[in-house]
């Protein structure tokens, strides 16, 4: 069933209520007063209820009329927003931009980029998600995001553009006072078998899950993010490798200690990745900015690349 409440009727009701008369509404809408009266009368007839109290000199809405207008104004606002979104999309700007940040990185440095982008294109909705290991590639392959920051390893298939940010270093860390701290270093991997290993679960939904820095511990504690892993190891619940730049505070205040194993974990390369066919202006803006940056493995921040 087609509703008798049209956008034109809502615009008419809105103008009458704001201008307090049919004549003033007609002037605002560039119509003759008879056209305004016809629109209102037709809507009242189709709805079967009066929308205005005509017993008074000024045009005043009835309770039903007030309900229709209040709800109708939300429709008018949504229509305006949809119109603006369509125009932005036609101009190449995304309605929304979905960015997945790998859990190995701290999101804080990227908030500055988002703030800068908002000054340029404030109407594009920003959606940030956190992924782990292969989950970053999975999100990109499954079209759950438009841009990945911090993806590790090689892409699962062709069709992606990649820009390397650098290499993340990992340290084997345990809680201060852990029994392993009493052993001479480098510690053989076999010595950790009596202690649980804290593992961050791969967030992949469709691609095969990846593993990183797994140790031959007798048991495992599986957590969802690097933040949870750091917290668990600070509490002495388990041991494992942690990205060096994420634990500087914990090392400084003595909550964690770094130990050397006889088989240290090599650094992991991280990249920015995006679909080659995506030509959105917002995506291009972020890619261009990220290409001017690199990862500092010591401080864990994204900084301007050094000029030659």
PDB file of C-alpha atoms in Angstrom:
ATOM      1  CA  UNK A   1       0.000   0.000   0.000  1.00  0.00           C
ATOM      2  CA  UNK A   2       1.297   3.436  -0.982  1.00  0.00           C
ATOM      3  CA  UNK A   3       1.322   5.886   1.911  1.00  0.00           C
ATOM      4  CA  UNK A   4      -0.515   9.195   1.407  1.00  0.00           C
ATOM      5  CA  UNK A   5       2.204  10.910   3.449  1.00  0.00           C
ATOM      6  CA  UNK A   6       4.531  12.192   0.746  1.00  0.00           C
ATOM      7  CA  UNK A   7       7.723  14.226   1.120  1.00  0.00           C
ATOM      8  CA  UNK A   8       5.887  17.182  -0.407  1.00  0.00           C
ATOM      9  CA  UNK A   9       3.136  16.899   2.214  1.00  0.00           C
ATOM     10  CA  UNK A  10       5.707  16.752   5.016  1.00  0.00           C
ATOM     11  CA  UNK A  11       7.527  19.795   3.646  1.00  0.00           C
ATOM     12  CA  UNK A  12       4.194  21.627   3.551  1.00  0.00           C
ATOM     13  CA  UNK A  13       3.309  20.727   7.150  1.00  0.00           C
ATOM     14  CA  UNK A  14       6.794  21.741   8.287  1.00  0.00           C
ATOM     15  CA  UNK A  15       6.560  25.145   6.586  1.00  0.00           C
ATOM     16  CA  UNK A  16       3.080  25.848   7.993  1.00  0.00           C
ATOM     17  CA  UNK A  17       4.131  24.972  11.549  1.00  0.00           C
ATOM     18  CA  UNK A  18       7.285  27.086  11.400  1.00  0.00           C
ATOM     19  CA  UNK A  19       5.662  30.090   9.703  1.00  0.00           C
ATOM     20  CA  UNK A  20       2.372  29.839  11.670  1.00  0.00           C
ATOM     21  CA  UNK A  21       0.113  30.315   8.645  1.00  0.00           C
ATOM     22  CA  UNK A  22      -0.823  28.797   5.325  1.00  0.00           C
ATOM     23  CA  UNK A  23      -0.073  32.059   3.509  1.00  0.00           C
ATOM     24  CA  UNK A  24       3.428  32.383   4.930  1.00  0.00           C
ATOM     25  CA  UNK A  25       4.130  28.725   4.088  1.00  0.00           C
ATOM     26  CA  UNK A  26       2.983  29.342   0.523  1.00  0.00           C
ATOM     27  CA  UNK A  27       5.395  32.271   0.268  1.00  0.00           C
ATOM     28  CA  UNK A  28       8.300  30.175   1.539  1.00  0.00           C
ATOM     29  CA  UNK A  29       7.539  27.299  -0.812  1.00  0.00           C
ATOM     30  CA  UNK A  30       6.858  29.595  -3.787  1.00  0.00           C
ATOM     31  CA  UNK A  31       3.291  28.403  -4.167  1.00  0.00           C
ATOM     32  CA  UNK A  32      -0.117  29.978  -4.097  1.00  0.00           C
ATOM     33  CA  UNK A  33      -2.078  29.620  -0.812  1.00  0.00           C
ATOM     34  CA  UNK A  34      -4.697  27.475  -2.533  1.00  0.00           C
ATOM     35  CA  UNK A  35      -2.043  24.881  -3.386  1.00  0.00           C
ATOM     36  CA  UNK A  36      -1.003  24.684   0.278  1.00  0.00           C
ATOM     37  CA  UNK A  37      -4.609  24.257   1.380  1.00  0.00           C
ATOM     38  CA  UNK A  38      -5.188  21.557  -1.232  1.00  0.00           C
ATOM     39  CA  UNK A  39      -2.118  19.576  -0.084  1.00  0.00           C
ATOM     40  CA  UNK A  40      -3.253  19.677   3.557  1.00  0.00           C
ATOM     41  CA  UNK A  41      -6.904  18.896   2.774  1.00  0.00           C
ATOM     42  CA  UNK A  42      -5.926  15.978   0.539  1.00  0.00           C
ATOM     43  CA  UNK A  43      -3.649  14.524   3.223  1.00  0.00           C
ATOM     44  CA  UNK A  44      -6.340  14.860   5.890  1.00  0.00           C
ATOM     45  CA  UNK A  45      -8.856  13.207   3.582  1.00  0.00           C
ATOM     46  CA  UNK A  46      -6.539  10.307   2.767  1.00  0.00           C
ATOM     47  CA  UNK A  47      -5.625   9.782   6.437  1.00  0.00           C
ATOM     48  CA  UNK A  48      -9.171  10.289   7.664  1.00  0.00           C
ATOM     49  CA  UNK A  49      -8.090  12.585  10.502  1.00  0.00           C
ATOM     50  CA  UNK A  50      -7.760  16.378  10.915  1.00  0.00           C
ATOM     51  CA  UNK A  51      -4.208  17.640  11.116  1.00  0.00           C
ATOM     52  CA  UNK A  52      -4.953  21.290  11.919  1.00  0.00           C
ATOM     53  CA  UNK A  53      -7.342  22.906  14.381  1.00  0.00           C
ATOM     54  CA  UNK A  54      -9.276  25.372  12.229  1.00  0.00           C
ATOM     55  CA  UNK A  55     -11.302  26.839  15.083  1.00  0.00           C
ATOM     56  CA  UNK A  56      -8.513  29.307  15.829  1.00  0.00           C
ATOM     57  CA  UNK A  57      -7.051  32.179  13.867  1.00  0.00           C
ATOM     58  CA  UNK A  58      -3.541  30.691  13.673  1.00  0.00           C
ATOM     59  CA  UNK A  59      -2.841  27.351  12.047  1.00  0.00           C
ATOM     60  CA  UNK A  60      -2.291  24.987  14.974  1.00  0.00           C
ATOM     61  CA  UNK A  61      -1.636  21.295  14.694  1.00  0.00           C
ATOM     62  CA  UNK A  62      -3.881  18.744  16.303  1.00  0.00           C
ATOM     63  CA  UNK A  63      -2.195  16.042  18.435  1.00  0.00           C
ATOM     64  CA  UNK A  64      -2.271  13.724  15.408  1.00  0.00           C
ATOM     65  CA  UNK A  65      -0.901  16.478  13.217  1.00  0.00           C
ATOM     66  CA  UNK A  66       1.906  17.063  15.716  1.00  0.00           C
ATOM     67  CA  UNK A  67       2.748  13.336  15.666  1.00  0.00           C
ATOM     68  CA  UNK A  68       2.855  13.251  11.866  1.00  0.00           C
ATOM     69  CA  UNK A  69       5.078  16.338  11.726  1.00  0.00           C
ATOM     70  CA  UNK A  70       7.534  15.240  14.428  1.00  0.00           C
ATOM     71  CA  UNK A  71       8.036  11.839  12.847  1.00  0.00           C
ATOM     72  CA  UNK A  72       7.959  13.392   9.392  1.00  0.00           C
ATOM     73  CA  UNK A  73      10.802  15.744  10.222  1.00  0.00           C
ATOM     74  CA  UNK A  74      13.001  12.726  10.912  1.00  0.00           C
ATOM     75  CA  UNK A  75      12.104  11.454   7.443  1.00  0.00           C
ATOM     76  CA  UNK A  76      12.946  14.839   5.920  1.00  0.00           C
ATOM     77  CA  UNK A  77      16.288  14.876   7.723  1.00  0.00           C
ATOM     78  CA  UNK A  78      17.079  11.353   6.559  1.00  0.00           C
ATOM     79  CA  UNK A  79      16.146  12.334   3.008  1.00  0.00           C
ATOM     80  CA  UNK A  80      18.495  15.312   3.119  1.00  0.00           C
ATOM     81  CA  UNK A  81      21.292  13.090   4.413  1.00  0.00           C
ATOM     82  CA  UNK A  82      20.626  10.498   1.713  1.00  0.00           C
ATOM     83  CA  UNK A  83      20.733  13.214  -0.953  1.00  0.00           C
ATOM     84  CA  UNK A  84      24.046  14.486   0.379  1.00  0.00           C
ATOM     85  CA  UNK A  85      25.441  10.933   0.531  1.00  0.00           C
ATOM     86  CA  UNK A  86      24.435  10.308  -3.098  1.00  0.00           C
ATOM     87  CA  UNK A  87      26.119  13.513  -4.208  1.00  0.00           C
ATOM     88  CA  UNK A  88      29.313  12.677  -2.299  1.00  0.00           C
ATOM     89  CA  UNK A  89      29.360   9.186  -3.792  1.00  0.00           C
ATOM     90  CA  UNK A  90      28.935  10.642  -7.268  1.00  0.00           C
ATOM     91  CA  UNK A  91      31.895  12.904  -6.558  1.00  0.00           C
ATOM     92  CA  UNK A  92      34.061   9.924  -5.590  1.00  0.00           C
ATOM     93  CA  UNK A  93      33.939  10.243  -1.780  1.00  0.00           C
ATOM     94  CA  UNK A  94      32.899   7.142   0.143  1.00  0.00           C
ATOM     95  CA  UNK A  95      29.750   7.143   2.257  1.00  0.00           C
ATOM     96  CA  UNK A  96      31.722   5.039   4.734  1.00  0.00           C
ATOM     97  CA  UNK A  97      35.344   3.992   4.951  1.00  0.00           C
ATOM     98  CA  UNK A  98      36.187   0.764   6.776  1.00  0.00           C
ATOM     99  CA  UNK A  99      39.691   0.453   8.200  1.00  0.00           C
ATOM    100  CA  UNK A 100      40.997  -2.701   9.899  1.00  0.00           C
ATOM    101  CA  UNK A 101      44.008  -2.276  12.188  1.00  0.00           C
ATOM    102  CA  UNK A 102      46.007  -5.326  13.162  1.00  0.00           C
ATOM    103  CA  UNK A 103      46.119  -6.003  16.894  1.00  0.00           C
ATOM    104  CA  UNK A 104      49.916  -5.827  16.877  1.00  0.00           C
ATOM    105  CA  UNK A 105      49.639  -2.051  16.424  1.00  0.00           C
ATOM    106  CA  UNK A 106      48.352   0.619  18.770  1.00  0.00           C
ATOM    107  CA  UNK A 107      45.418   2.523  17.242  1.00  0.00           C
ATOM    108  CA  UNK A 108      46.403   5.840  18.830  1.00  0.00           C
ATOM    109  CA  UNK A 109      48.785   7.030  16.062  1.00  0.00           C
ATOM    110  CA  UNK A 110      46.052   6.623  13.456  1.00  0.00           C
ATOM    111  CA  UNK A 111      43.548   8.809  15.278  1.00  0.00           C
ATOM    112  CA  UNK A 112      45.578  11.826  14.134  1.00  0.00           C
ATOM    113  CA  UNK A 113      45.118  10.736  10.528  1.00  0.00           C
ATOM    114  CA  UNK A 114      41.388  10.325  11.056  1.00  0.00           C
ATOM    115  CA  UNK A 115      41.147  13.758  12.649  1.00  0.00           C
ATOM    116  CA  UNK A 116      42.971  15.283   9.686  1.00  0.00           C
ATOM    117  CA  UNK A 117      40.687  13.460   7.255  1.00  0.00           C
ATOM    118  CA  UNK A 118      37.565  14.683   9.060  1.00  0.00           C
ATOM    119  CA  UNK A 119      38.580  18.273   8.373  1.00  0.00           C
ATOM    120  CA  UNK A 120      38.603  17.425   4.670  1.00  0.00           C
ATOM    121  CA  UNK A 121      35.602  15.101   4.446  1.00  0.00           C
ATOM    122  CA  UNK A 122      33.581  15.141   7.693  1.00  0.00           C
ATOM    123  CA  UNK A 123      30.558  13.350   6.234  1.00  0.00           C
ATOM    124  CA  UNK A 124      32.333  10.080   5.449  1.00  0.00           C
ATOM    125  CA  UNK A 125      31.575   7.625   8.230  1.00  0.00           C
ATOM    126  CA  UNK A 126      34.695   6.001   9.651  1.00  0.00           C
ATOM    127  CA  UNK A 127      34.456   2.380  10.807  1.00  0.00           C
ATOM    128  CA  UNK A 128      37.476   0.985  12.663  1.00  0.00           C
ATOM    129  CA  UNK A 129      37.900  -2.704  13.468  1.00  0.00           C
ATOM    130  CA  UNK A 130      40.647  -4.763  15.051  1.00  0.00           C
ATOM    131  CA  UNK A 131      41.956  -7.959  13.445  1.00  0.00           C
ATOM    132  CA  UNK A 132      44.584 -10.519  14.414  1.00  0.00           C
ATOM    133  CA  UNK A 133      47.139 -12.287  12.192  1.00  0.00           C
ATOM    134  CA  UNK A 134      45.388 -13.712   9.115  1.00  0.00           C
ATOM    135  CA  UNK A 135      42.195 -11.927  10.125  1.00  0.00           C
ATOM    136  CA  UNK A 136      43.510  -8.761   8.512  1.00  0.00           C
ATOM    137  CA  UNK A 137      43.775 -10.439   5.110  1.00  0.00           C
ATOM    138  CA  UNK A 138      40.517 -12.265   5.732  1.00  0.00           C
ATOM    139  CA  UNK A 139      38.687  -8.977   6.369  1.00  0.00           C
ATOM    140  CA  UNK A 140      40.060  -7.515   3.151  1.00  0.00           C
ATOM    141  CA  UNK A 141      39.305 -10.629   1.079  1.00  0.00           C
ATOM    142  CA  UNK A 142      35.803 -10.878   2.535  1.00  0.00           C
ATOM    143  CA  UNK A 143      35.069  -7.187   1.848  1.00  0.00           C
ATOM    144  CA  UNK A 144      34.664  -6.398   5.541  1.00  0.00           C
ATOM    145  CA  UNK A 145      37.098  -3.518   5.198  1.00  0.00           C
ATOM    146  CA  UNK A 146      38.538  -1.197   2.557  1.00  0.00           C
ATOM    147  CA  UNK A 147      41.992  -0.772   4.060  1.00  0.00           C
ATOM    148  CA  UNK A 148      44.196  -2.855   6.345  1.00  0.00           C
ATOM    149  CA  UNK A 149      46.970  -1.342   8.431  1.00  0.00           C
ATOM    150  CA  UNK A 150      49.524  -3.745   9.882  1.00  0.00           C
ATOM    151  CA  UNK A 151      48.837  -6.878   7.836  1.00  0.00           C
ATOM    152  CA  UNK A 152      51.636  -9.433   8.236  1.00  0.00           C
ATOM    153  CA  UNK A 153      52.888 -11.951   5.751  1.00  0.00           C
ATOM    154  CA  UNK A 154      51.946 -12.326   2.107  1.00  0.00           C
ATOM    155  CA  UNK A 155      48.435 -11.708   0.777  1.00  0.00           C
ATOM    156  CA  UNK A 156      46.331 -14.836   0.235  1.00  0.00           C
ATOM    157  CA  UNK A 157      45.668 -13.978  -3.416  1.00  0.00           C
ATOM    158  CA  UNK A 158      46.305 -11.396  -6.104  1.00  0.00           C
ATOM    159  CA  UNK A 159      44.242  -8.247  -6.427  1.00  0.00           C
ATOM    160  CA  UNK A 160      45.692  -6.309  -3.506  1.00  0.00           C
ATOM    161  CA  UNK A 161      48.060  -3.370  -3.480  1.00  0.00           C
ATOM    162  CA  UNK A 162      50.626  -3.382  -0.665  1.00  0.00           C
ATOM    163  CA  UNK A 163      52.930  -0.859   0.957  1.00  0.00           C
ATOM    164  CA  UNK A 164      55.420  -2.039   3.569  1.00  0.00           C
ATOM    165  CA  UNK A 165      55.556  -0.067   6.810  1.00  0.00           C
ATOM    166  CA  UNK A 166      58.565  -1.861   8.264  1.00  0.00           C
ATOM    167  CA  UNK A 167      59.307  -4.666  10.714  1.00  0.00           C
ATOM    168  CA  UNK A 168      57.916  -5.320  14.194  1.00  0.00           C
ATOM    169  CA  UNK A 169      60.335  -6.782  16.721  1.00  0.00           C
ATOM    170  CA  UNK A 170      59.167  -9.304  19.340  1.00  0.00           C
ATOM    171  CA  UNK A 171      60.552 -10.019  22.803  1.00  0.00           C
ATOM    172  CA  UNK A 172      59.995 -13.092  24.928  1.00  0.00           C
ATOM    173  CA  UNK A 173      58.510 -11.569  28.075  1.00  0.00           C
ATOM    174  CA  UNK A 174      57.459 -12.898  31.464  1.00  0.00           C
ATOM    175  CA  UNK A 175      56.079 -11.333  34.616  1.00  0.00           C
ATOM    176  CA  UNK A 176      58.619  -9.885  36.997  1.00  0.00           C
ATOM    177  CA  UNK A 177      59.800 -12.575  39.414  1.00  0.00           C
ATOM    178  CA  UNK A 178      58.693 -15.454  37.155  1.00  0.00           C
ATOM    179  CA  UNK A 179      60.687 -18.698  37.808  1.00  0.00           C
ATOM    180  CA  UNK A 180      62.173 -18.502  34.306  1.00  0.00           C
ATOM    181  CA  UNK A 181      64.024 -15.321  35.306  1.00  0.00           C
ATOM    182  CA  UNK A 182      66.221 -17.441  37.588  1.00  0.00           C
ATOM    183  CA  UNK A 183      67.601 -19.500  34.701  1.00  0.00           C
ATOM    184  CA  UNK A 184      70.807 -18.610  32.828  1.00  0.00           C
ATOM    185  CA  UNK A 185      70.272 -17.124  29.397  1.00  0.00           C
ATOM    186  CA  UNK A 186      69.803 -17.958  26.602  1.00  0.00           C
ATOM    187  CA  UNK A 187      67.051 -20.194  27.904  1.00  0.00           C
ATOM    188  CA  UNK A 188      66.402 -23.445  25.990  1.00  0.00           C
ATOM    189  CA  UNK A 189      62.919 -23.679  24.530  1.00  0.00           C
ATOM    190  CA  UNK A 190      62.409 -26.941  26.415  1.00  0.00           C
ATOM    191  CA  UNK A 191      62.584 -25.024  29.713  1.00  0.00           C
ATOM    192  CA  UNK A 192      59.252 -23.284  29.101  1.00  0.00           C
ATOM    193  CA  UNK A 193      57.241 -26.483  28.763  1.00  0.00           C
ATOM    194  CA  UNK A 194      56.066 -26.282  32.353  1.00  0.00           C
ATOM    195  CA  UNK A 195      54.441 -22.874  31.808  1.00  0.00           C
ATOM    196  CA  UNK A 196      51.345 -21.925  29.788  1.00  0.00           C
ATOM    197  CA  UNK A 197      51.891 -19.959  26.599  1.00  0.00           C
ATOM    198  CA  UNK A 198      49.565 -17.007  25.999  1.00  0.00           C
ATOM    199  CA  UNK A 199      48.295 -17.047  22.409  1.00  0.00           C
ATOM    200  CA  UNK A 200      46.322 -14.414  20.500  1.00  0.00           C
ATOM    201  CA  UNK A 201      43.584 -16.112  18.479  1.00  0.00           C
ATOM    202  CA  UNK A 202      43.571 -15.517  14.723  1.00  0.00           C
ATOM    203  CA  UNK A 203      40.438 -13.530  13.818  1.00  0.00           C
ATOM    204  CA  UNK A 204      39.983 -15.112  10.374  1.00  0.00           C
ATOM    205  CA  UNK A 205      36.452 -16.180   9.510  1.00  0.00           C
ATOM    206  CA  UNK A 206      37.047 -17.845   6.164  1.00  0.00           C
ATOM    207  CA  UNK A 207      40.777 -18.027   5.409  1.00  0.00           C
ATOM    208  CA  UNK A 208      42.881 -20.653   7.217  1.00  0.00           C
ATOM    209  CA  UNK A 209      43.992 -19.391  10.618  1.00  0.00           C
ATOM    210  CA  UNK A 210      47.619 -18.395  10.971  1.00  0.00           C
ATOM    211  CA  UNK A 211      49.876 -18.921  13.955  1.00  0.00           C
ATOM    212  CA  UNK A 212      52.721 -16.720  15.098  1.00  0.00           C
ATOM    213  CA  UNK A 213      55.381 -17.204  17.754  1.00  0.00           C
ATOM    214  CA  UNK A 214      53.924 -20.448  19.060  1.00  0.00           C
ATOM    215  CA  UNK A 215      56.002 -22.109  21.757  1.00  0.00           C
ATOM    216  CA  UNK A 216      56.111 -25.703  22.938  1.00  0.00           C
ATOM    217  CA  UNK A 217      54.388 -25.017  26.221  1.00  0.00           C
ATOM    218  CA  UNK A 218      52.360 -27.738  27.888  1.00  0.00           C
ATOM    219  CA  UNK A 219      49.183 -25.656  27.818  1.00  0.00           C
ATOM    220  CA  UNK A 220      47.902 -22.507  26.167  1.00  0.00           C
ATOM    221  CA  UNK A 221      45.808 -19.546  27.201  1.00  0.00           C
ATOM    222  CA  UNK A 222      44.032 -18.126  24.159  1.00  0.00           C
ATOM    223  CA  UNK A 223      43.068 -14.437  24.227  1.00  0.00           C
ATOM    224  CA  UNK A 224      41.416 -12.185  21.599  1.00  0.00           C
ATOM    225  CA  UNK A 225      43.913  -9.298  21.277  1.00  0.00           C
ATOM    226  CA  UNK A 226      47.467  -8.209  22.004  1.00  0.00           C
ATOM    227  CA  UNK A 227      46.162  -5.999  24.811  1.00  0.00           C
ATOM    228  CA  UNK A 228      44.708  -9.062  26.556  1.00  0.00           C
ATOM    229  CA  UNK A 229      47.934 -10.990  25.968  1.00  0.00           C
ATOM    230  CA  UNK A 230      50.032  -8.254  27.580  1.00  0.00           C
ATOM    231  CA  UNK A 231      47.681  -8.098  30.556  1.00  0.00           C
ATOM    232  CA  UNK A 232      47.701 -11.882  31.011  1.00  0.00           C
ATOM    233  CA  UNK A 233      51.490 -12.061  30.927  1.00  0.00           C
ATOM    234  CA  UNK A 234      51.845  -9.143  33.333  1.00  0.00           C
ATOM    235  CA  UNK A 235      49.684 -11.120  35.762  1.00  0.00           C
ATOM    236  CA  UNK A 236      51.980 -14.134  35.398  1.00  0.00           C
ATOM    237  CA  UNK A 237      49.303 -16.324  33.820  1.00  0.00           C
ATOM    238  CA  UNK A 238      51.605 -17.389  31.015  1.00  0.00           C
ATOM    239  CA  UNK A 239      54.602 -16.542  28.863  1.00  0.00           C
ATOM    240  CA  UNK A 240      55.164 -15.658  25.236  1.00  0.00           C
ATOM    241  CA  UNK A 241      56.454 -13.226  22.660  1.00  0.00           C
ATOM    242  CA  UNK A 242      55.147  -9.653  22.694  1.00  0.00           C
ATOM    243  CA  UNK A 243      55.764  -6.777  20.256  1.00  0.00           C
ATOM    244  CA  UNK A 244      58.567  -4.692  21.749  1.00  0.00           C
ATOM    245  CA  UNK A 245      56.920  -1.314  21.116  1.00  0.00           C
ATOM    246  CA  UNK A 246      53.771  -2.358  22.984  1.00  0.00           C
ATOM    247  CA  UNK A 247      55.461  -3.212  26.298  1.00  0.00           C
ATOM    248  CA  UNK A 248      57.814  -0.285  26.950  1.00  0.00           C
ATOM    249  CA  UNK A 249      55.755   0.919  29.924  1.00  0.00           C
ATOM    250  CA  UNK A 250      55.419  -2.555  31.386  1.00  0.00           C
ATOM    251  CA  UNK A 251      59.188  -3.030  31.137  1.00  0.00           C
ATOM    252  CA  UNK A 252      59.908   0.387  32.620  1.00  0.00           C
ATOM    253  CA  UNK A 253      57.706  -0.119  35.672  1.00  0.00           C
ATOM    254  CA  UNK A 254      58.936  -3.681  36.250  1.00  0.00           C
ATOM    255  CA  UNK A 255      55.766  -5.594  35.444  1.00  0.00           C
ATOM    256  CA  UNK A 256      57.501  -7.522  32.653  1.00  0.00           C
ATOM    257  CA  UNK A 257      61.026  -8.787  32.047  1.00  0.00           C
ATOM    258  CA  UNK A 258      62.615  -9.736  28.742  1.00  0.00           C
ATOM    259  CA  UNK A 259      64.366 -13.085  28.500  1.00  0.00           C
ATOM    260  CA  UNK A 260      66.494 -14.467  25.680  1.00  0.00           C
ATOM    261  CA  UNK A 261      65.645 -17.880  24.234  1.00  0.00           C
ATOM    262  CA  UNK A 262      68.026 -20.078  22.327  1.00  0.00           C
ATOM    263  CA  UNK A 263      65.756 -19.688  19.287  1.00  0.00           C
ATOM    264  CA  UNK A 264      64.691 -16.027  19.151  1.00  0.00           C
ATOM    265  CA  UNK A 265      61.750 -14.964  17.033  1.00  0.00           C
ATOM    266  CA  UNK A 266      62.649 -12.918  13.926  1.00  0.00           C
ATOM    267  CA  UNK A 267      60.973  -9.553  13.254  1.00  0.00           C
ATOM    268  CA  UNK A 268      57.731  -9.579  11.292  1.00  0.00           C
ATOM    269  CA  UNK A 269      57.101  -7.301   8.314  1.00  0.00           C
ATOM    270  CA  UNK A 270      53.837  -5.368   8.419  1.00  0.00           C
ATOM    271  CA  UNK A 271      52.106  -3.676   5.520  1.00  0.00           C
ATOM    272  CA  UNK A 272      49.258  -1.466   4.438  1.00  0.00           C
ATOM    273  CA  UNK A 273      46.979  -3.250   1.972  1.00  0.00           C
ATOM    274  CA  UNK A 274      43.917  -2.344  -0.082  1.00  0.00           C
ATOM    275  CA  UNK A 275      41.984  -3.675  -3.118  1.00  0.00           C
ATOM    276  CA  UNK A 276      43.437  -2.552  -6.430  1.00  0.00           C
ATOM    277  CA  UNK A 277      40.012  -1.851  -7.892  1.00  0.00           C
ATOM    278  CA  UNK A 278      38.941   0.567  -5.154  1.00  0.00           C
ATOM    279  CA  UNK A 279      39.174   4.127  -6.502  1.00  0.00           C
ATOM    280  CA  UNK A 280      37.485   5.982  -3.645  1.00  0.00           C
ATOM    281  CA  UNK A 281      38.934   9.386  -2.796  1.00  0.00           C
ATOM    282  CA  UNK A 282      38.943   8.662   0.929  1.00  0.00           C
ATOM    283  CA  UNK A 283      40.916   5.451   0.495  1.00  0.00           C
ATOM    284  CA  UNK A 284      43.400   7.210  -1.765  1.00  0.00           C
ATOM    285  CA  UNK A 285      43.839   9.962   0.821  1.00  0.00           C
ATOM    286  CA  UNK A 286      44.725   7.471   3.570  1.00  0.00           C
ATOM    287  CA  UNK A 287      47.005   5.424   1.308  1.00  0.00           C
ATOM    288  CA  UNK A 288      48.901   8.536   0.232  1.00  0.00           C
ATOM    289  CA  UNK A 289      49.430   9.556   3.872  1.00  0.00           C
ATOM    290  CA  UNK A 290      50.468   6.078   4.969  1.00  0.00           C
ATOM    291  CA  UNK A 291      52.976   5.839   2.120  1.00  0.00           C
ATOM    292  CA  UNK A 292      54.748   8.836   3.640  1.00  0.00           C
ATOM    293  CA  UNK A 293      55.157   7.012   6.951  1.00  0.00           C
ATOM    294  CA  UNK A 294      57.029   4.067   8.363  1.00  0.00           C
ATOM    295  CA  UNK A 295      57.021   1.981  11.502  1.00  0.00           C
ATOM    296  CA  UNK A 296      59.622   2.719  14.149  1.00  0.00           C
ATOM    297  CA  UNK A 297      60.338  -0.682  15.760  1.00  0.00           C
ATOM    298  CA  UNK A 298      61.837   0.898  18.868  1.00  0.00           C
ATOM    299  CA  UNK A 299      59.141   3.424  19.709  1.00  0.00           C
ATOM    300  CA  UNK A 300      56.210   1.802  17.991  1.00  0.00           C
ATOM    301  CA  UNK A 301      54.882   4.921  16.316  1.00  0.00           C
ATOM    302  CA  UNK A 302      54.214   5.853  12.759  1.00  0.00           C
ATOM    303  CA  UNK A 303      56.493   8.727  11.827  1.00  0.00           C
ATOM    304  CA  UNK A 304      57.312  10.700   8.741  1.00  0.00           C
ATOM    305  CA  UNK A 305      59.695   8.835   6.472  1.00  0.00           C
ATOM    306  CA  UNK A 306      63.176  10.294   6.385  1.00  0.00           C
ATOM    307  CA  UNK A 307      64.061  12.205   3.260  1.00  0.00           C
ATOM    308  CA  UNK A 308      67.088  11.109   1.304  1.00  0.00           C
TER     309      UNK A 308
END
